[in-house]
Short mmCIF file of C-alpha atoms in Angstrom, two decimals:
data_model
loop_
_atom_site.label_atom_id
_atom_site.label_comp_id
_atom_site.label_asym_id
_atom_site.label_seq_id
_atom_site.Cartn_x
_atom_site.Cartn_y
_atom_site.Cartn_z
CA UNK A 15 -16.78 5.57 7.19
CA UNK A 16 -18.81 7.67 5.29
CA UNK A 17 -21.80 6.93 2.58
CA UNK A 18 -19.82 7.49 0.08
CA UNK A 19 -19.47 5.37 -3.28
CA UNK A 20 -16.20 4.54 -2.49
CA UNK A 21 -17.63 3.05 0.75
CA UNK A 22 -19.95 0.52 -1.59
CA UNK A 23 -17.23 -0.72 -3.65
CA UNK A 24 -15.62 -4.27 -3.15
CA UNK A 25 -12.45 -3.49 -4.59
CA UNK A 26 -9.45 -2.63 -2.78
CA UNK A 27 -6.31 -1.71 -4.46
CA UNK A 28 -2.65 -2.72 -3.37
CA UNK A 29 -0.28 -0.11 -5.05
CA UNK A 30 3.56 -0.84 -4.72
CA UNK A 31 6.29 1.54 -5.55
CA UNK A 32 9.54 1.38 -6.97
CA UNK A 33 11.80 -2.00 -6.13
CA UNK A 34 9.13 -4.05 -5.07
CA UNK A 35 9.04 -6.25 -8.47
CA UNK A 36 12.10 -7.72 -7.33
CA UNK A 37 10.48 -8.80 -3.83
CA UNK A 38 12.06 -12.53 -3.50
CA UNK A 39 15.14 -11.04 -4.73
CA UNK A 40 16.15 -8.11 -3.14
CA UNK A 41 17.48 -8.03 0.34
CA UNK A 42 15.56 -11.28 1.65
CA UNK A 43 16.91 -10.78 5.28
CA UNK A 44 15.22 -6.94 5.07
CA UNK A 45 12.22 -7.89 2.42
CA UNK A 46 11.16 -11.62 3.13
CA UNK A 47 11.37 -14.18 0.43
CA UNK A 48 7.89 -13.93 -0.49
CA UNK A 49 7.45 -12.10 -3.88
CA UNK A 50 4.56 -9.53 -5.06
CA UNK A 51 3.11 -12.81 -6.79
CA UNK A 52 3.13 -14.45 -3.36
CA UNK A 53 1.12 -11.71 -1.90
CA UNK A 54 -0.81 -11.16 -4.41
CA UNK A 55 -2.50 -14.44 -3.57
CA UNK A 56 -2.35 -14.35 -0.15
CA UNK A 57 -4.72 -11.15 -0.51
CA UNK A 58 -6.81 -12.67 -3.46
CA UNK A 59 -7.44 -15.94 -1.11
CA UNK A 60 -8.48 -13.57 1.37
CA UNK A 61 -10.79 -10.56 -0.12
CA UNK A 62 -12.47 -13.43 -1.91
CA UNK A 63 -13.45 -15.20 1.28
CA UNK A 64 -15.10 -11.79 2.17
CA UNK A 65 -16.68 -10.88 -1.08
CA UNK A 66 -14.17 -8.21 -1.91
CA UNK A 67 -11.52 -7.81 -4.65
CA UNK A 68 -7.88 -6.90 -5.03
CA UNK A 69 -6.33 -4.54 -7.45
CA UNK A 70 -2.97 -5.34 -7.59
CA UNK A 71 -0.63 -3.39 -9.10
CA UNK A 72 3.76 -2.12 -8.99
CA UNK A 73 5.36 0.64 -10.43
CA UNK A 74 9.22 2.45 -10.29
CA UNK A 75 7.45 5.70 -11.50
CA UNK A 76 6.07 8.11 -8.88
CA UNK A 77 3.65 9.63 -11.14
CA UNK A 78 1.51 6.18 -11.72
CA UNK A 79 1.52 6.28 -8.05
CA UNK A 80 -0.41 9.22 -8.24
CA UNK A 81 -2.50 8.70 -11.32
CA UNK A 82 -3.35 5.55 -9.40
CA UNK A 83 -4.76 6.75 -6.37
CA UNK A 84 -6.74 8.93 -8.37
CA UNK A 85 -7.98 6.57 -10.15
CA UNK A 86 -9.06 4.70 -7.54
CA UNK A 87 -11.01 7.36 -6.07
CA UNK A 88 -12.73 7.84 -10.04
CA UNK A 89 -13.98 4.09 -9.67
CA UNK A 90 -15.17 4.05 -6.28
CA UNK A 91 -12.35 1.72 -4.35
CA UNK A 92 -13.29 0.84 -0.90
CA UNK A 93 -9.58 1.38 0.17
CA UNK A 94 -6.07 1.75 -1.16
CA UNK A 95 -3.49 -0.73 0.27
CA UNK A 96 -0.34 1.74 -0.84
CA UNK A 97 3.67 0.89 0.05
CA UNK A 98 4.94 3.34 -1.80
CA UNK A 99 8.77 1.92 -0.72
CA UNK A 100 11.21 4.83 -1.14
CA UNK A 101 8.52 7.39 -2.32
CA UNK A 102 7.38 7.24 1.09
CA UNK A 103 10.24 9.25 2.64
CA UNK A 104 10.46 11.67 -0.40
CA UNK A 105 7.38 12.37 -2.00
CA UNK A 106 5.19 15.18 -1.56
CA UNK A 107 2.94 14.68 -4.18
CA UNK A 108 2.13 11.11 -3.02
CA UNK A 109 0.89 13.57 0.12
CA UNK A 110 -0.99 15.09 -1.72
CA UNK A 111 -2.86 12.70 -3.89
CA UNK A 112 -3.93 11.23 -0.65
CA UNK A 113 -5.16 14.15 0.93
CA UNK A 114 -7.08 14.76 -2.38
CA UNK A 115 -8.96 11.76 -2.05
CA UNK A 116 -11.80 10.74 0.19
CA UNK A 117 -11.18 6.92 0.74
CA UNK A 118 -9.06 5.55 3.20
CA UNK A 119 -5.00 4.99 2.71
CA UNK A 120 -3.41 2.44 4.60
CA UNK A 121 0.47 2.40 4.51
CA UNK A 122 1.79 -0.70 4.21
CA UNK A 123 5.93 -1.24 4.77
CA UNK A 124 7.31 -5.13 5.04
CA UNK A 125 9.91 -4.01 7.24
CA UNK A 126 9.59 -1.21 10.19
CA UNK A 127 11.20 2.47 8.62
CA UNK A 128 12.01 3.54 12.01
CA UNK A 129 14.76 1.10 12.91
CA UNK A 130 16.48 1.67 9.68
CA UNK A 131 18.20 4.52 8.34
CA UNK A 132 17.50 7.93 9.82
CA UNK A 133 16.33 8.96 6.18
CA UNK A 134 13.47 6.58 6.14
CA UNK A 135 11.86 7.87 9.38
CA UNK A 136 9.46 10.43 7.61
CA UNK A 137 6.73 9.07 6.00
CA UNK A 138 5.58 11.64 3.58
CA UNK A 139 2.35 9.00 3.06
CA UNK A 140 1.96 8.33 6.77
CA UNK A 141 0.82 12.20 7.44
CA UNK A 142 -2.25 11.84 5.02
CA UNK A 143 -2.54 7.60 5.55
CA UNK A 144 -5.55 6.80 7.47
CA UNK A 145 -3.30 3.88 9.20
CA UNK A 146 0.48 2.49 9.01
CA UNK A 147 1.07 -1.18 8.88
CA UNK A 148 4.59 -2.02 9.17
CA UNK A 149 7.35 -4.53 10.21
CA UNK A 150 5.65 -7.99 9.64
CA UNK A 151 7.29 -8.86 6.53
CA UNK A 152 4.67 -10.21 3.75
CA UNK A 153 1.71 -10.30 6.37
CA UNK A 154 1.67 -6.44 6.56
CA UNK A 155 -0.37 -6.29 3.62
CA UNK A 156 -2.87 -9.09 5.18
CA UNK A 157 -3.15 -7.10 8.10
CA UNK A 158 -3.76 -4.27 6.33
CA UNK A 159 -6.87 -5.69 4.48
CA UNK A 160 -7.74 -7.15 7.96
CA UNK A 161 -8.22 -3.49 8.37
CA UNK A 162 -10.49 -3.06 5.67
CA UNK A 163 -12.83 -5.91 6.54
CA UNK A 164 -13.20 -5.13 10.02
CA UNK A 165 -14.09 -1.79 9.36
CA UNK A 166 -11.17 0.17 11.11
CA UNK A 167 -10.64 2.32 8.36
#
């Protein structure tokens, strides 16, 4: 990693797309029962046992997606945690947002895109991410902040 203010920071934001506010609800045997809640303090419990902080937020709009990452690169975020659910296989601009930024991107997906539908095989987010998580259900976001604190990304 670079020296870069966003290297300094202790705050990592977890950005969800659209759906994920009904996490619990929706398709348990795809999604897990756990909801955002759930994870939310899963990751809490954790970045606080390593002096770091979580910025958790959810959104159906695209365009907070964006203003989002952005903003995290305007306050200095160590990383971005980002499943951007369905936007990942159709949005361009979330590509682009991430490739405007200079901290890391990890992906995140509960379950694994590429033994579902043929539609969600391209990961518009995966070209710019610095690393994909995927397929471990509720733990794919812990592993992704594993990420962060061991310095992988």
């Amino acid at each position: 990693m670079t020296d870069t203010p966003a290297a300094q920071s202790g705050t990592v934001y977890v950005l969800n797309g659209p759906n994920l506010n009904l996490l619990g609800l929706r398709e348990p045997e795809i999604y897990g029962s756990d909801t955002l809640d759930d994870i939310a303090g899963m990751l809490e419990d954790k970045a606080r046992e390593h002096g770091l902080t979580i910025e958790m937020r959810q959104t159906n709009y695209e365009g907070m997606l964006v203003d989002w990452l952005h903003e995290a690169q305007a306050e200095g975020a160590r990383a971005v945690l980002l499943n951007a659910a369905a936007y990942t296989h159709t949005s361009i601009a979330l590509l682009d947002a991430i490739r405007a930024i200079t901290i890391p991107v990890i992906e995140v997906h509960l379950s694994d895109p590429k033994t579902r539908e043929d539609f969600r095989h391209l990961s518009y987010v995966g070209m710019a991410a610095a690393k994909t998580i995927e397929g471990h259900g509720a733990a794919s976001y812990t592993i992704a902040l594993d990420a962060v604190i061991n310095g992988e990304v």
